[in-house]
mmCIF file of C-alpha atoms in Angstrom:
data_model
loop_
_atom_site.group_PDB
_atom_site.id
_atom_site.type_symbol
_atom_site.label_atom_id
_atom_site.label_comp_id
_atom_site.label_asym_id
_atom_site.label_seq_id
_atom_site.Cartn_x
_atom_site.Cartn_y
_atom_site.Cartn_z
ATOM 1 C CA UNK A 1 0.000 0.000 0.000
ATOM 2 C CA UNK A 2 0.869 3.658 -0.159
ATOM 3 C CA UNK A 3 3.301 5.134 2.336
ATOM 4 C CA UNK A 4 3.917 8.870 2.678
ATOM 5 C CA UNK A 5 6.978 10.231 4.449
ATOM 6 C CA UNK A 6 7.079 13.888 5.476
ATOM 7 C CA UNK A 7 10.033 16.022 6.577
ATOM 8 C CA UNK A 8 10.870 17.880 8.678
ATOM 9 C CA UNK A 9 8.625 17.102 11.627
ATOM 10 C CA UNK A 10 9.189 20.590 13.035
ATOM 11 C CA UNK A 11 10.246 23.795 11.335
ATOM 12 C CA UNK A 12 10.920 27.179 12.884
ATOM 13 C CA UNK A 13 11.370 30.292 10.759
ATOM 14 C CA UNK A 14 11.441 34.021 11.202
ATOM 15 C CA UNK A 15 8.592 36.084 9.854
ATOM 16 C CA UNK A 16 9.239 36.903 6.221
ATOM 17 C CA UNK A 17 11.411 33.854 5.582
ATOM 18 C CA UNK A 18 10.414 30.991 3.322
ATOM 19 C CA UNK A 19 9.437 27.550 4.547
ATOM 20 C CA UNK A 20 9.709 24.293 2.632
ATOM 21 C CA UNK A 21 8.150 20.971 3.588
ATOM 22 C CA UNK A 22 8.925 17.816 1.641
ATOM 23 C CA UNK A 23 7.073 14.550 1.160
ATOM 24 C CA UNK A 24 7.856 11.316 -0.599
ATOM 25 C CA UNK A 25 5.413 8.608 -1.572
ATOM 26 C CA UNK A 26 5.808 4.977 -2.492
ATOM 27 C CA UNK A 27 2.910 4.113 -4.819
ATOM 28 C CA UNK A 28 3.719 5.128 -8.386
ATOM 29 C CA UNK A 29 -0.010 4.954 -9.181
ATOM 30 C CA UNK A 30 -0.743 7.886 -6.867
ATOM 31 C CA UNK A 31 -1.642 11.004 -8.813
ATOM 32 C CA UNK A 32 -3.402 13.382 -6.456
ATOM 33 C CA UNK A 33 -1.434 15.241 -3.768
ATOM 34 C CA UNK A 34 -3.236 17.635 -1.431
ATOM 35 C CA UNK A 35 -1.815 19.674 1.429
ATOM 36 C CA UNK A 36 -3.812 20.363 4.566
ATOM 37 C CA UNK A 37 -3.256 22.937 7.295
ATOM 38 C CA UNK A 38 -4.403 22.222 10.816
ATOM 39 C CA UNK A 39 -4.393 24.908 13.467
ATOM 40 C CA UNK A 40 -4.332 23.910 17.110
ATOM 41 C CA UNK A 41 -7.609 22.310 18.131
ATOM 42 C CA UNK A 42 -9.122 22.766 14.674
ATOM 43 C CA UNK A 43 -9.928 20.518 11.740
ATOM 44 C CA UNK A 44 -7.547 19.942 8.797
ATOM 45 C CA UNK A 45 -8.312 22.272 5.901
ATOM 46 C CA UNK A 46 -7.152 21.975 2.313
ATOM 47 C CA UNK A 47 -4.787 24.757 1.295
ATOM 48 C CA UNK A 48 -3.549 23.555 -2.089
ATOM 49 C CA UNK A 49 -3.426 20.410 -4.181
ATOM 50 C CA UNK A 50 -1.698 19.163 -7.299
ATOM 51 C CA UNK A 51 -2.290 16.405 -9.798
ATOM 52 C CA UNK A 52 0.292 14.307 -11.582
ATOM 53 C CA UNK A 53 -0.174 16.019 -14.914
ATOM 54 C CA UNK A 54 1.139 19.264 -13.438
ATOM 55 C CA UNK A 55 4.641 19.970 -12.129
ATOM 56 C CA UNK A 56 3.906 23.092 -10.129
ATOM 57 C CA UNK A 57 0.955 25.028 -8.818
ATOM 58 C CA UNK A 58 0.886 28.367 -7.084
ATOM 59 C CA UNK A 59 -1.664 30.251 -5.012
ATOM 60 C CA UNK A 60 -0.423 33.570 -3.698
ATOM 61 C CA UNK A 61 2.285 32.804 -1.127
ATOM 62 C CA UNK A 62 1.842 29.044 -1.365
ATOM 63 C CA UNK A 63 3.229 26.774 -4.054
ATOM 64 C CA UNK A 64 3.495 23.035 -4.504
ATOM 65 C CA UNK A 65 5.919 21.194 -6.753
ATOM 66 C CA UNK A 66 5.754 17.587 -7.868
ATOM 67 C CA UNK A 67 8.468 15.297 -9.209
ATOM 68 C CA UNK A 68 6.766 12.096 -10.317
ATOM 69 C CA UNK A 69 9.977 10.424 -11.350
ATOM 70 C CA UNK A 70 11.475 10.827 -7.913
ATOM 71 C CA UNK A 71 8.075 10.409 -6.224
ATOM 72 C CA UNK A 72 8.323 13.480 -4.111
ATOM 73 C CA UNK A 73 6.393 16.710 -3.734
ATOM 74 C CA UNK A 74 6.986 19.839 -1.717
ATOM 75 C CA UNK A 75 5.105 22.739 -0.181
ATOM 76 C CA UNK A 76 6.680 26.170 -0.370
ATOM 77 C CA UNK A 77 5.453 29.086 1.695
ATOM 78 C CA UNK A 78 7.021 32.466 0.989
ATOM 79 C CA UNK A 79 6.972 35.607 3.137
ATOM 80 C CA UNK A 80 5.798 33.624 6.136
ATOM 81 C CA UNK A 81 3.566 35.292 8.690
ATOM 82 C CA UNK A 82 2.764 34.331 12.301
ATOM 83 C CA UNK A 83 -0.679 33.132 11.198
ATOM 84 C CA UNK A 84 1.033 30.504 9.046
ATOM 85 C CA UNK A 85 1.995 28.725 12.270
ATOM 86 C CA UNK A 86 0.183 25.387 12.228
ATOM 87 C CA UNK A 87 0.655 21.699 11.456
ATOM 88 C CA UNK A 88 0.850 20.938 7.749
ATOM 89 C CA UNK A 89 0.013 17.525 6.333
ATOM 90 C CA UNK A 90 0.760 16.186 2.908
ATOM 91 C CA UNK A 91 -1.259 13.328 1.458
ATOM 92 C CA UNK A 92 -1.390 11.106 -1.600
ATOM 93 C CA UNK A 93 -4.091 9.117 -3.322
ATOM 94 C CA UNK A 94 -4.797 7.346 -6.560
ATOM 95 C CA UNK A 95 -7.161 10.101 -7.582
ATOM 96 C CA UNK A 96 -10.767 9.350 -8.427
ATOM 97 C CA UNK A 97 -12.975 11.195 -6.029
ATOM 98 C CA UNK A 98 -13.076 9.575 -2.678
ATOM 99 C CA UNK A 99 -10.111 7.295 -3.001
ATOM 100 C CA UNK A 100 -8.389 7.003 0.328
ATOM 101 C CA UNK A 101 -5.915 9.714 1.247
ATOM 102 C CA UNK A 102 -2.759 8.514 2.943
ATOM 103 C CA UNK A 103 -1.353 11.278 5.106
ATOM 104 C CA UNK A 104 2.174 12.098 6.129
ATOM 105 C CA UNK A 105 2.879 12.498 9.835
ATOM 106 C CA UNK A 106 2.743 16.279 9.694
ATOM 107 C CA UNK A 107 5.118 19.224 10.057
ATOM 108 C CA UNK A 108 4.718 21.720 12.871
ATOM 109 C CA UNK A 109 5.605 25.130 11.460
ATOM 110 C CA UNK A 110 6.361 27.955 13.881
ATOM 111 C CA UNK A 111 6.755 31.479 12.527
ATOM 112 C CA UNK A 112 8.192 33.928 15.003
ATOM 113 C CA UNK A 113 7.886 37.677 14.622
ATOM 114 C CA UNK B 1 -24.157 24.781 3.992
ATOM 115 C CA UNK B 2 -23.193 24.000 7.567
ATOM 116 C CA UNK B 3 -20.321 21.769 6.547
ATOM 117 C CA UNK B 4 -19.634 18.349 8.009
ATOM 118 C CA UNK B 5 -21.276 18.019 11.413
ATOM 119 C CA UNK B 6 -20.009 15.721 14.144
ATOM 120 C CA UNK B 7 -21.342 14.924 17.569
ATOM 121 C CA UNK B 8 -20.475 14.869 20.326
ATOM 122 C CA UNK B 9 -17.529 17.271 20.228
ATOM 123 C CA UNK B 10 -16.094 15.784 23.394
ATOM 124 C CA UNK B 11 -16.672 12.410 24.973
ATOM 125 C CA UNK B 12 -15.232 11.112 28.207
ATOM 126 C CA UNK B 13 -16.031 7.552 29.104
ATOM 127 C CA UNK B 14 -14.733 4.693 31.157
ATOM 128 C CA UNK B 15 -12.977 1.646 29.840
ATOM 129 C CA UNK B 16 -15.411 -1.020 28.756
ATOM 130 C CA UNK B 17 -18.216 1.353 27.855
ATOM 131 C CA UNK B 18 -19.738 1.624 24.406
ATOM 132 C CA UNK B 19 -19.040 4.830 22.506
ATOM 133 C CA UNK B 20 -20.958 6.062 19.466
ATOM 134 C CA UNK B 21 -19.690 8.917 17.343
ATOM 135 C CA UNK B 22 -21.959 10.577 14.794
ATOM 136 C CA UNK B 23 -21.411 12.352 11.514
ATOM 137 C CA UNK B 24 -23.569 14.241 9.050
ATOM 138 C CA UNK B 25 -21.759 14.802 5.730
ATOM 139 C CA UNK B 26 -22.212 17.786 3.476
ATOM 140 C CA UNK B 27 -25.426 17.425 1.523
ATOM 141 C CA UNK B 28 -24.823 15.942 -1.924
ATOM 142 C CA UNK B 29 -21.468 14.397 -1.091
ATOM 143 C CA UNK B 30 -21.134 10.775 -2.168
ATOM 144 C CA UNK B 31 -18.157 9.806 -0.027
ATOM 145 C CA UNK B 32 -17.738 9.723 3.718
ATOM 146 C CA UNK B 33 -14.524 9.011 5.591
ATOM 147 C CA UNK B 34 -13.697 8.293 9.220
ATOM 148 C CA UNK B 35 -10.196 9.219 10.449
ATOM 149 C CA UNK B 36 -8.465 8.911 13.783
ATOM 150 C CA UNK B 37 -5.767 11.359 14.862
ATOM 151 C CA UNK B 38 -3.213 10.741 17.600
ATOM 152 C CA UNK B 39 0.181 12.244 18.321
ATOM 153 C CA UNK B 40 1.892 8.908 17.808
ATOM 154 C CA UNK B 41 0.184 7.720 14.636
ATOM 155 C CA UNK B 42 -0.952 10.938 12.997
ATOM 156 C CA UNK B 43 -4.047 10.928 10.794
ATOM 157 C CA UNK B 44 -5.198 7.400 9.978
ATOM 158 C CA UNK B 45 -8.040 6.445 7.673
ATOM 159 C CA UNK B 46 -10.323 3.969 9.431
ATOM 160 C CA UNK B 47 -13.055 3.356 6.862
ATOM 161 C CA UNK B 48 -14.799 5.049 3.995
ATOM 162 C CA UNK B 49 -18.181 4.795 2.293
ATOM 163 C CA UNK B 50 -19.382 5.526 -1.206
ATOM 164 C CA UNK B 51 -23.127 5.991 -1.619
ATOM 165 C CA UNK B 52 -23.630 4.543 1.867
ATOM 166 C CA UNK B 53 -21.701 1.352 1.053
ATOM 167 C CA UNK B 54 -18.453 0.592 2.922
ATOM 168 C CA UNK B 55 -15.624 0.471 0.397
ATOM 169 C CA UNK B 56 -12.499 -0.023 2.483
ATOM 170 C CA UNK B 57 -12.446 -0.856 6.181
ATOM 171 C CA UNK B 58 -8.873 -2.089 6.295
ATOM 172 C CA UNK B 59 -7.938 0.741 8.650
ATOM 173 C CA UNK B 60 -10.377 -0.311 11.350
ATOM 174 C CA UNK B 61 -8.055 -1.363 14.162
ATOM 175 C CA UNK B 62 -10.010 -4.349 15.433
ATOM 176 C CA UNK B 63 -13.420 -5.903 15.831
ATOM 177 C CA UNK B 64 -14.267 -3.524 18.634
ATOM 178 C CA UNK B 65 -14.731 -0.850 15.976
ATOM 179 C CA UNK B 66 -17.709 -0.782 13.643
ATOM 180 C CA UNK B 67 -19.164 1.833 11.321
ATOM 181 C CA UNK B 68 -22.484 2.210 9.564
ATOM 182 C CA UNK B 69 -24.043 4.567 7.102
ATOM 183 C CA UNK B 70 -27.799 3.888 7.048
ATOM 184 C CA UNK B 71 -28.527 6.810 4.711
ATOM 185 C CA UNK B 72 -26.794 9.550 2.763
ATOM 186 C CA UNK B 73 -26.951 12.034 5.608
ATOM 187 C CA UNK B 74 -25.814 10.036 8.605
ATOM 188 C CA UNK B 75 -22.995 7.767 9.721
ATOM 189 C CA UNK B 76 -21.894 6.324 13.030
ATOM 190 C CA UNK B 77 -18.623 4.962 14.351
ATOM 191 C CA UNK B 78 -19.038 2.675 17.325
ATOM 192 C CA UNK B 79 -16.429 1.352 19.725
ATOM 193 C CA UNK B 80 -17.501 -1.497 21.979
ATOM 194 C CA UNK B 81 -15.918 -2.050 24.427
ATOM 195 C CA UNK B 82 -13.754 1.065 24.569
ATOM 196 C CA UNK B 83 -10.169 1.002 25.839
ATOM 197 C CA UNK B 84 -7.805 3.791 26.973
ATOM 198 C CA UNK B 85 -5.723 3.371 23.804
ATOM 199 C CA UNK B 86 -8.773 4.425 21.775
ATOM 200 C CA UNK B 87 -8.368 7.953 23.146
ATOM 201 C CA UNK B 88 -7.912 10.206 20.117
ATOM 202 C CA UNK B 89 -9.629 12.800 17.982
ATOM 203 C CA UNK B 90 -11.961 11.186 15.479
ATOM 204 C CA UNK B 91 -12.674 13.127 12.315
ATOM 205 C CA UNK B 92 -15.346 12.572 9.736
ATOM 206 C CA UNK B 93 -14.832 13.956 6.227
ATOM 207 C CA UNK B 94 -16.859 13.981 3.037
ATOM 208 C CA UNK B 95 -16.382 14.767 -0.608
ATOM 209 C CA UNK B 96 -18.312 14.617 -3.838
ATOM 210 C CA UNK B 97 -17.617 12.439 -6.847
ATOM 211 C CA UNK B 98 -16.882 15.519 -8.955
ATOM 212 C CA UNK B 99 -14.014 16.857 -6.832
ATOM 213 C CA UNK B 100 -11.357 15.276 -4.664
ATOM 214 C CA UNK B 101 -11.443 17.861 -1.905
ATOM 215 C CA UNK B 102 -12.273 16.231 1.392
ATOM 216 C CA UNK B 103 -13.964 18.496 3.891
ATOM 217 C CA UNK B 104 -13.387 17.610 7.502
ATOM 218 C CA UNK B 105 -15.779 17.945 10.388
ATOM 219 C CA UNK B 106 -14.713 19.572 13.670
ATOM 220 C CA UNK B 107 -13.826 16.213 15.190
ATOM 221 C CA UNK B 108 -14.795 14.355 18.359
ATOM 222 C CA UNK B 109 -12.209 14.287 21.104
ATOM 223 C CA UNK B 110 -12.588 10.922 22.839
ATOM 224 C CA UNK B 111 -11.034 10.200 26.195
ATOM 225 C CA UNK B 112 -11.320 6.701 27.618
ATOM 226 C CA UNK B 113 -10.358 6.500 31.271
#
């Protein structure tokens, strides 16, 4: 089955710096890769996703890149702000709506001002 | 739309008691997922349904766990008998067949003493 590894487990940056979180997956059939943000005591919420037919996707300060050959994908946050502090989860699935998402273990991002 | 609704939000029970967690998915969504979140194991998929039919229950930890979806607007996750190691936050999520975005409910924080 699919296995998703996520690094680092914790990341501390200064406000305004960039943050990068990396994930690798094992199932070459996976082709949908969402990223979720979870604030303390809250539910996970989708912030960006990418499909295997695209190498990069950007939404304001957030971008995701995908390397299918190497089976890894990354989340990039630029100009970090204190409100970016949260736990970020990557996930992978074989696409088709509803197919099970396998999550990474999460990265706790702390942005200090 | 009110989003995914879960009840109760918090549950404290004693070992050996039966626990029932409830979920109402977003209206029109075909898929419903149950996840468990702990510090040690992260976010784990327990089971998911498509059109009220269980598709994959391989994540259900043991026979003490059972899930049902009697209609499109309601699902339950039951633990009988409960054990302290079942203490976790249980999330329900739903999505539609036309998109892959899973929307999470607020979660139920379960504590088994």
